[in-house]
Amino acid sequence: MAESTMKPPKKAFHPIAWMREHLFSTWYNSLLTVLVGYLLVTSVGPLVSWVFLDANFRGSEPSDCTGAGACWLFVSQRLNFFIYGFYPDELQWRVDVMFILLAVAFVPQFIERFPGRKWLGLFGITGLPVIGYFLIPGGLFGLETVESTKWGGLMLTLILAYIGILASLPIGILLALGRRSDMPIIRGLCVVFIEVWRAVPLITVLFMASVMLPLFLPEGMNFEKLLRALIGITLWQSAYMAEVIRGGLQAIPRGQYEAADALGLGYWKKMGLIILPQALKLVIPGIVNTFIALFKDTTLVLIIGLFDVLGTVQSTVTDPAWQNVAVEGYVFVAFCFWVFCFGISRYSQNLERKLDTGHKT
Amino acid sequence: MKKQTIDSRPAGPKPWYDPRVRSLFFQAVVIAFVFWGGWTLVDNTLSNMESRGISTGFGFLDESAGFAIIMSLVPYDATMSYGRTFWVGLTNTLLVSAMGVVAATILGFLIGVARLSNNWLVAKISLVYIEVIRNIPLLLQIFFWYFAVLSNLPSPRQSVDVGGTVFLNNRGLYLPEPLTQDGFGLVWGAIIVAIVAVVGLKRWAKRRQLATGEIFPTFRVGLAIVVLLPVLAYFVAGQPLVWDIPALKGFNFGGGITLIPELAALWIALSLYTASFIAEIVRSGILSVSKGQTEAAHALGLPNGLTLRLVVIPQAMRVIIPPLTSQYLNLVKNSSLATAIGYPDLVAVFMGTTLNQTGQAVEVVAITMAVYLTISLLISLFMNIYNRAVAIKER
Amino acid sequence: MGNSMTEQTQTPETQSAPSSQEDKPDIIRVEQMHKWYGDFHVLKDLNLTVKQGERIVICGPSGSGKSTFIRCINRLEEHQQGKIIVDDVELTDDVRHIDTVRREVGMVFQHFNLFPHLTVLENCCLSPIWVRKIPRKEAEATAMEYLERVKIPDQANKYPGQLSGGQQQRVAIARALCMKPKIMLFDEPTSALDPEMIKEVLDVMIELAGSGMTMLCVTHEMGFAKTVADRVIFMDGGEIVEEAPPHEFFSHPKEPRTQKFLQQILQH
């Protein structure tokens, strides 16, 4: 079989040919390209000079911001507040420890061949919260107590999102199982619970948690504001979680249920040993996506008076000492969120692709 | 014979090994637990409210509210009742939601299609837009538009002036308001006649296509009728329309229609944010129509435009509509972020100010949640009906 | 790829075509056609002339480029070198030429590709109404005629999803015929079907062959090739390896590659 040595006619990369094909293929494509290109050129230039070229990086006082560009001084001067809130300076090492542990547990999840990454992940959802529970508030083992009212900034955002997702997972699993149960009353209760929470905005849930929860509790018993917000977020999130997990349960073929029955496993053993491990693996991308959504939604707690990262920035941009630094502050927060959310969503997309191929072969 | 079968039936299990009995027992326990929990909550709440001196019931709705609201679609002033504040909040929520749905849909479809464009630059810009916007919290975007952009607009005296009729400043966007005069009824009539004529034209064109196969340019002719007929009627009636143009009076503008910055910021942010999700839905909907479908249409000689219209879009819409409606629902729910910048929506007015003034937490929260629940149920009802109507029939 | 092949294709009538077609005009001419996918040379110097009313079966191992080849004939795939002339129209980048050719060339796909949102009848009428601009009544009458020919007039108002694979493929054939094409292309029409449904589709194709339609058919059904084909073309590695009337092709294959292929396919 004589292998052809002929090459396709237009093989070499030619910039002009490439542009004709991808930018100027028809008259309206040319028009679009010119229009969009013009807008891009006129907006990117000023943007770059605002962010980098004319921006102010050095100094310590508001008056050091003399250039026409962004005043990044504002961000670097207040960075401590944006990350730790009112957490006392000398105790911030405790938060740093948690940041490091968080990175150790989850950054390897992005690296395919990292040794023992499964164990690190497992530590991240079991050991990490336990350590955090003792380390952040203090009060035990001779650690100085830090009131939750002093927590804030990025640290608070992460705590809210992390606990919200972790606590909603088991509740979500139970709700999902309940919604697929044969018992009409259990099913009905779960459906009502899930649908009510999913129908209402998070802000109403937070309002409810902050004004109604105290009314529900017996007299004399009360939670701090943060805990109330966490309860609201968890209940709300568990309804979304339940729907994600239900999707996974539905994707497990009937044969798996029947095989488990045929082995003589009872309901809980069937679910715990056969169905849930498969279903949960399937819905990891879905869980990650709800995490991203929750992570963004944690900003809403500033409306009930907690200082998450957006809350800390919002409370300082109005500082009269600094003139017109709102954009800088918002860009900083946007960048923080974007890096987290974009990174995590890429991770979940990769995972999805991998799961997809796993099913086809 | 019959008797024998009954006798040969296996002996029933002991009640506590019978799955049906177990299930009943378990459900009874759960019911009891739920009732006990509910009763405890109600009991606690009642005693708490009593000790704080809060009355129960919906009587407060008739009391005078005593606070002003910066914008309302229904007539409202501070002497009106708390019940009225509910309607003000609800209509404001529905207004910004409707505006957001329209803008987000248009923008989302445009960007979703642009994402699949064969123009490299357009496709990449859409990708960047989607990936940037949807990964930044909505509340932050609302703040950005409200505090960083709209607040930095010039003061009323230095307004951005578009032809002396439209003004933009840090108090809002001022548009001329059309005031209809006597005789405008003719124009309304012409609009109705034009619509009826276009419907008739469409039917006629379809019948003609069925009969002769010729395709009539319905869209172009219809557009001409809809535009020309009312314009003609307008001039015949002697131009019965006066524009109330906003003008600077003292420190602020008067007259015309005002789009307050709170509404504008919320609307822009909601539309841009939701559009990025809709764009992804549209893209994946179009991609979900298999290549074989386009190929088959091409093989039958259908040109690109008709292939898109007759084969791709009808199938893509089935995939697009369900997640699209859930985005609309999200938009309605997200409009509650209005409270963070002071746009007087249902949550800000009713769950915020009214609740604070009356202390009727339980009633107010229940009413507010019921409203969102109703909207959500209506939307999902609509969606189920739609799904049933368009479901592709399989055996 | 030598001269022998070009010779063969340039004078097909001397070797293969039955005498009745010698005077018929050429309807498809493929001349020194090449195609690449990126750097991969899928089709190498193909030459083929098809006369009106000829029935040609293309076979070969999977990956030999036979599907790609017939998809080039109605430009579902682009060729990068050489000429394809269908019914006196050359296929170039010109959209009008492509549309003209596609109107005259019907195609049946391996996976049917019926439009799931339209009924069987609507599937059949879509293109006649919108492309040929035929009144609906007339288009429906024609469609019913063809549905009767493929023996499923009773399914006309069902949706494709409600039919069996064999039925769907027959609808696909009827849909292509409704455009009254001059040429029919079949891209492995029976490969996605269960064995018991293959016959019903082949019967329809045999009947169609009897009516004098020009047919190009990529298939593994050697029985079909033996009964209806005027010529059998064997492709391997993107080249036409051998081209002969069926009796000659099956009893005295010349090329070793053809012999090997026939052994494999006829043995099991």
PDB file of C-alpha atoms in Angstrom, chain B residues 190-371:
ATOM      1  CA  ALA B 190     -55.043  51.972  13.453  1.00  0.00           C
ATOM      2  CA  ILE B 191     -52.698  49.846  15.545  1.00  0.00           C
ATOM      3  CA  ILE B 192     -55.449  47.345  16.204  1.00  0.00           C
ATOM      4  CA  VAL B 193     -56.484  47.313  12.543  1.00  0.00           C
ATOM      5  CA  ALA B 194     -52.836  46.797  11.525  1.00  0.00           C
ATOM      6  CA  ILE B 195     -52.439  43.856  13.887  1.00  0.00           C
ATOM      7  CA  VAL B 196     -55.654  42.270  12.635  1.00  0.00           C
ATOM      8  CA  ALA B 197     -54.546  42.877   9.064  1.00  0.00           C
ATOM      9  CA  VAL B 198     -51.190  41.217   9.659  1.00  0.00           C
ATOM     10  CA  VAL B 199     -52.839  38.186  11.256  1.00  0.00           C
ATOM     11  CA  GLY B 200     -55.165  37.983   8.276  1.00  0.00           C
ATOM     12  CA  LEU B 201     -52.270  38.417   5.889  1.00  0.00           C
ATOM     13  CA  LYS B 202     -50.382  35.620   7.578  1.00  0.00           C
ATOM     14  CA  ARG B 203     -53.323  33.267   7.245  1.00  0.00           C
ATOM     15  CA  TRP B 204     -53.857  34.235   3.658  1.00  0.00           C
ATOM     16  CA  ALA B 205     -50.173  33.759   2.858  1.00  0.00           C
ATOM     17  CA  LYS B 206     -50.191  30.337   4.470  1.00  0.00           C
ATOM     18  CA  ARG B 207     -53.306  29.301   2.573  1.00  0.00           C
ATOM     19  CA  ARG B 208     -51.746  30.528  -0.604  1.00  0.00           C
ATOM     20  CA  GLN B 209     -48.593  28.583   0.088  1.00  0.00           C
ATOM     21  CA  LEU B 210     -50.633  25.461   0.731  1.00  0.00           C
ATOM     22  CA  ALA B 211     -52.515  25.985  -2.492  1.00  0.00           C
ATOM     23  CA  THR B 212     -49.885  27.223  -4.917  1.00  0.00           C
ATOM     24  CA  GLY B 213     -46.622  26.666  -3.115  1.00  0.00           C
ATOM     25  CA  GLU B 214     -45.574  30.280  -3.501  1.00  0.00           C
ATOM     26  CA  ILE B 215     -44.019  31.875  -0.440  1.00  0.00           C
ATOM     27  CA  PHE B 216     -45.189  35.407   0.336  1.00  0.00           C
ATOM     28  CA  PRO B 217     -42.795  37.830   2.069  1.00  0.00           C
ATOM     29  CA  THR B 218     -45.130  38.059   5.069  1.00  0.00           C
ATOM     30  CA  PHE B 219     -42.569  39.529   7.420  1.00  0.00           C
ATOM     31  CA  ARG B 220     -41.592  42.492   5.292  1.00  0.00           C
ATOM     32  CA  VAL B 221     -45.111  43.352   4.177  1.00  0.00           C
ATOM     33  CA  GLY B 222     -46.466  42.825   7.700  1.00  0.00           C
ATOM     34  CA  LEU B 223     -43.799  45.089   9.166  1.00  0.00           C
ATOM     35  CA  ALA B 224     -44.675  47.761   6.642  1.00  0.00           C
ATOM     36  CA  ILE B 225     -48.364  47.563   7.560  1.00  0.00           C
ATOM     37  CA  VAL B 226     -47.694  47.706  11.296  1.00  0.00           C
ATOM     38  CA  VAL B 227     -45.455  50.748  10.935  1.00  0.00           C
ATOM     39  CA  LEU B 228     -47.160  52.689   8.164  1.00  0.00           C
ATOM     40  CA  LEU B 229     -50.803  52.407   9.161  1.00  0.00           C
ATOM     41  CA  PRO B 230     -50.462  53.960  12.672  1.00  0.00           C
ATOM     42  CA  VAL B 231     -48.114  56.644  11.299  1.00  0.00           C
ATOM     43  CA  LEU B 232     -50.716  57.495   8.651  1.00  0.00           C
ATOM     44  CA  ALA B 233     -53.471  57.615  11.277  1.00  0.00           C
ATOM     45  CA  TYR B 234     -51.268  59.831  13.450  1.00  0.00           C
ATOM     46  CA  PHE B 235     -50.986  62.459  10.751  1.00  0.00           C
ATOM     47  CA  VAL B 236     -54.630  62.138   9.704  1.00  0.00           C
ATOM     48  CA  ALA B 237     -55.696  62.779  13.281  1.00  0.00           C
ATOM     49  CA  GLY B 238     -53.555  65.900  13.367  1.00  0.00           C
ATOM     50  CA  GLN B 239     -50.597  64.622  15.378  1.00  0.00           C
ATOM     51  CA  PRO B 240     -52.468  64.184  18.670  1.00  0.00           C
ATOM     52  CA  LEU B 241     -49.385  63.508  20.780  1.00  0.00           C
ATOM     53  CA  VAL B 242     -47.464  65.837  23.042  1.00  0.00           C
ATOM     54  CA  TRP B 243     -44.110  64.978  24.552  1.00  0.00           C
ATOM     55  CA  ASP B 244     -43.566  65.994  28.125  1.00  0.00           C
ATOM     56  CA  ILE B 245     -39.888  66.794  28.009  1.00  0.00           C
ATOM     57  CA  PRO B 246     -37.994  66.742  31.308  1.00  0.00           C
ATOM     58  CA  ALA B 247     -36.539  70.087  32.325  1.00  0.00           C
ATOM     59  CA  LEU B 248     -34.253  71.297  35.073  1.00  0.00           C
ATOM     60  CA  LYS B 249     -36.287  72.869  37.842  1.00  0.00           C
ATOM     61  CA  GLY B 250     -34.212  74.088  40.748  1.00  0.00           C
ATOM     62  CA  PHE B 251     -31.836  71.307  41.763  1.00  0.00           C
ATOM     63  CA  ASN B 252     -33.562  68.492  39.959  1.00  0.00           C
ATOM     64  CA  PHE B 253     -35.432  67.569  36.845  1.00  0.00           C
ATOM     65  CA  GLY B 254     -39.185  67.590  36.564  1.00  0.00           C
ATOM     66  CA  GLY B 255     -41.540  66.104  33.990  1.00  0.00           C
ATOM     67  CA  GLY B 256     -41.033  63.130  31.720  1.00  0.00           C
ATOM     68  CA  ILE B 257     -40.410  59.589  32.807  1.00  0.00           C
ATOM     69  CA  THR B 258     -37.685  58.964  35.349  1.00  0.00           C
ATOM     70  CA  LEU B 259     -35.698  55.787  35.578  1.00  0.00           C
ATOM     71  CA  ILE B 260     -34.246  55.992  39.059  1.00  0.00           C
ATOM     72  CA  PRO B 261     -30.621  54.848  39.398  1.00  0.00           C
ATOM     73  CA  GLU B 262     -31.611  52.075  41.821  1.00  0.00           C
ATOM     74  CA  LEU B 263     -33.840  50.549  39.157  1.00  0.00           C
ATOM     75  CA  ALA B 264     -31.305  51.147  36.407  1.00  0.00           C
ATOM     76  CA  ALA B 265     -28.433  49.542  38.342  1.00  0.00           C
ATOM     77  CA  LEU B 266     -30.536  46.538  39.320  1.00  0.00           C
ATOM     78  CA  TRP B 267     -31.872  46.144  35.808  1.00  0.00           C
ATOM     79  CA  ILE B 268     -28.453  46.364  34.135  1.00  0.00           C
ATOM     80  CA  ALA B 269     -26.810  43.973  36.578  1.00  0.00           C
ATOM     81  CA  LEU B 270     -29.648  41.417  36.525  1.00  0.00           C
ATOM     82  CA  SER B 271     -29.796  41.468  32.729  1.00  0.00           C
ATOM     83  CA  LEU B 272     -26.055  41.157  32.177  1.00  0.00           C
ATOM     84  CA  TYR B 273     -25.684  38.428  34.795  1.00  0.00           C
ATOM     85  CA  THR B 274     -28.639  36.337  33.667  1.00  0.00           C
ATOM     86  CA  ALA B 275     -27.691  36.834  30.001  1.00  0.00           C
ATOM     87  CA  SER B 276     -24.404  35.043  30.620  1.00  0.00           C
ATOM     88  CA  PHE B 277     -26.281  31.969  31.837  1.00  0.00           C
ATOM     89  CA  ILE B 278     -28.868  32.172  29.059  1.00  0.00           C
ATOM     90  CA  ALA B 279     -26.071  32.402  26.487  1.00  0.00           C
ATOM     91  CA  GLU B 280     -24.640  29.112  27.695  1.00  0.00           C
ATOM     92  CA  ILE B 281     -28.096  27.518  27.599  1.00  0.00           C
ATOM     93  CA  VAL B 282     -28.671  28.736  24.049  1.00  0.00           C
ATOM     94  CA  ARG B 283     -25.267  27.547  22.940  1.00  0.00           C
ATOM     95  CA  SER B 284     -25.665  24.073  24.348  1.00  0.00           C
ATOM     96  CA  GLY B 285     -29.231  23.916  23.036  1.00  0.00           C
ATOM     97  CA  ILE B 286     -28.105  24.622  19.510  1.00  0.00           C
ATOM     98  CA  LEU B 287     -25.184  22.205  19.846  1.00  0.00           C
ATOM     99  CA  SER B 288     -27.552  19.523  21.133  1.00  0.00           C
ATOM    100  CA  VAL B 289     -29.143  19.234  17.706  1.00  0.00           C
ATOM    101  CA  SER B 290     -27.023  16.523  16.153  1.00  0.00           C
ATOM    102  CA  LYS B 291     -24.913  17.142  13.094  1.00  0.00           C
ATOM    103  CA  GLY B 292     -26.907  14.483  11.288  1.00  0.00           C
ATOM    104  CA  GLN B 293     -29.988  16.712  11.393  1.00  0.00           C
ATOM    105  CA  THR B 294     -28.246  19.589   9.647  1.00  0.00           C
ATOM    106  CA  GLU B 295     -26.680  17.192   7.178  1.00  0.00           C
ATOM    107  CA  ALA B 296     -30.022  15.607   6.383  1.00  0.00           C
ATOM    108  CA  ALA B 297     -31.571  19.020   5.828  1.00  0.00           C
ATOM    109  CA  HIS B 298     -28.701  20.040   3.578  1.00  0.00           C
ATOM    110  CA  ALA B 299     -28.931  16.782   1.676  1.00  0.00           C
ATOM    111  CA  LEU B 300     -32.592  17.600   1.012  1.00  0.00           C
ATOM    112  CA  GLY B 301     -31.480  20.861  -0.555  1.00  0.00           C
ATOM    113  CA  LEU B 302     -32.565  23.185   2.262  1.00  0.00           C
ATOM    114  CA  PRO B 303     -30.266  26.222   2.340  1.00  0.00           C
ATOM    115  CA  ASN B 304     -28.628  27.314   5.607  1.00  0.00           C
ATOM    116  CA  GLY B 305     -31.306  29.805   6.664  1.00  0.00           C
ATOM    117  CA  LEU B 306     -34.188  27.380   6.190  1.00  0.00           C
ATOM    118  CA  THR B 307     -32.247  24.578   7.860  1.00  0.00           C
ATOM    119  CA  LEU B 308     -31.815  26.776  10.895  1.00  0.00           C
ATOM    120  CA  ARG B 309     -35.448  27.880  10.910  1.00  0.00           C
ATOM    121  CA  LEU B 310     -37.209  24.599  10.136  1.00  0.00           C
ATOM    122  CA  VAL B 311     -34.903  21.985  11.610  1.00  0.00           C
ATOM    123  CA  VAL B 312     -32.370  23.320  14.116  1.00  0.00           C
ATOM    124  CA  ILE B 313     -34.291  26.005  16.039  1.00  0.00           C
ATOM    125  CA  PRO B 314     -37.493  23.987  16.655  1.00  0.00           C
ATOM    126  CA  GLN B 315     -35.398  21.174  18.105  1.00  0.00           C
ATOM    127  CA  ALA B 316     -33.038  23.431  20.016  1.00  0.00           C
ATOM    128  CA  MET B 317     -35.941  25.295  21.623  1.00  0.00           C
ATOM    129  CA  ARG B 318     -37.139  22.106  23.279  1.00  0.00           C
ATOM    130  CA  VAL B 319     -33.767  21.797  24.959  1.00  0.00           C
ATOM    131  CA  ILE B 320     -33.498  25.516  25.699  1.00  0.00           C
ATOM    132  CA  ILE B 321     -36.918  26.315  27.187  1.00  0.00           C
ATOM    133  CA  PRO B 322     -36.807  24.309  30.456  1.00  0.00           C
ATOM    134  CA  PRO B 323     -33.473  25.674  31.737  1.00  0.00           C
ATOM    135  CA  LEU B 324     -34.450  29.068  30.359  1.00  0.00           C
ATOM    136  CA  THR B 325     -37.556  29.234  32.522  1.00  0.00           C
ATOM    137  CA  SER B 326     -35.512  28.276  35.551  1.00  0.00           C
ATOM    138  CA  GLN B 327     -33.194  31.176  34.723  1.00  0.00           C
ATOM    139  CA  TYR B 328     -36.224  33.469  34.611  1.00  0.00           C
ATOM    140  CA  LEU B 329     -37.196  32.147  38.009  1.00  0.00           C
ATOM    141  CA  ASN B 330     -33.675  32.831  39.251  1.00  0.00           C
ATOM    142  CA  LEU B 331     -33.907  36.346  37.891  1.00  0.00           C
ATOM    143  CA  VAL B 332     -37.146  36.987  39.771  1.00  0.00           C
ATOM    144  CA  LYS B 333     -35.577  35.655  42.960  1.00  0.00           C
ATOM    145  CA  ASN B 334     -32.365  37.602  42.393  1.00  0.00           C
ATOM    146  CA  SER B 335     -34.329  40.815  41.961  1.00  0.00           C
ATOM    147  CA  SER B 336     -34.701  40.669  45.746  1.00  0.00           C
ATOM    148  CA  LEU B 337     -31.097  41.892  45.958  1.00  0.00           C
ATOM    149  CA  ALA B 338     -32.745  45.268  45.321  1.00  0.00           C
ATOM    150  CA  THR B 339     -32.835  45.674  49.053  1.00  0.00           C
ATOM    151  CA  ALA B 340     -29.046  46.121  49.129  1.00  0.00           C
ATOM    152  CA  ILE B 341     -29.171  49.328  47.080  1.00  0.00           C
ATOM    153  CA  GLY B 342     -32.573  50.557  48.188  1.00  0.00           C
ATOM    154  CA  TYR B 343     -34.721  49.829  45.171  1.00  0.00           C
ATOM    155  CA  PRO B 344     -38.173  49.441  46.736  1.00  0.00           C
ATOM    156  CA  ASP B 345     -38.999  45.863  45.718  1.00  0.00           C
ATOM    157  CA  LEU B 346     -41.127  43.460  47.720  1.00  0.00           C
ATOM    158  CA  VAL B 347     -38.309  42.383  50.027  1.00  0.00           C
ATOM    159  CA  ALA B 348     -36.976  45.895  50.600  1.00  0.00           C
ATOM    160  CA  VAL B 349     -40.338  47.532  51.242  1.00  0.00           C
ATOM    161  CA  PHE B 350     -42.377  44.806  52.820  1.00  0.00           C
ATOM    162  CA  MET B 351     -39.886  42.442  54.427  1.00  0.00           C
ATOM    163  CA  GLY B 352     -37.623  45.370  55.228  1.00  0.00           C
ATOM    164  CA  THR B 353     -39.356  48.567  56.263  1.00  0.00           C
ATOM    165  CA  THR B 354     -42.834  47.217  56.974  1.00  0.00           C
ATOM    166  CA  LEU B 355     -41.458  44.347  59.040  1.00  0.00           C
ATOM    167  CA  ASN B 356     -39.173  46.664  60.984  1.00  0.00           C
ATOM    168  CA  GLN B 357     -41.968  49.102  61.770  1.00  0.00           C
ATOM    169  CA  THR B 358     -44.638  46.563  62.702  1.00  0.00           C
ATOM    170  CA  GLY B 359     -42.513  43.751  64.113  1.00  0.00           C
ATOM    171  CA  GLN B 360     -44.953  41.285  62.532  1.00  0.00           C
ATOM    172  CA  ALA B 361     -42.095  38.994  61.468  1.00  0.00           C
ATOM    173  CA  VAL B 362     -44.064  35.789  61.079  1.00  0.00           C
ATOM    174  CA  GLU B 363     -46.875  37.241  59.003  1.00  0.00           C
ATOM    175  CA  VAL B 364     -44.647  39.370  56.794  1.00  0.00           C
ATOM    176  CA  VAL B 365     -42.126  36.602  56.138  1.00  0.00           C
ATOM    177  CA  ALA B 366     -44.958  34.157  55.419  1.00  0.00           C
ATOM    178  CA  ILE B 367     -46.645  36.525  52.945  1.00  0.00           C
ATOM    179  CA  THR B 368     -43.367  37.305  51.175  1.00  0.00           C
ATOM    180  CA  MET B 369     -42.373  33.680  50.883  1.00  0.00           C
ATOM    181  CA  ALA B 370     -45.871  32.806  49.666  1.00  0.00           C
ATOM    182  CA  VAL B 371     -45.519  35.357  46.870  1.00  0.00           C
TER     183      VAL B 371
END
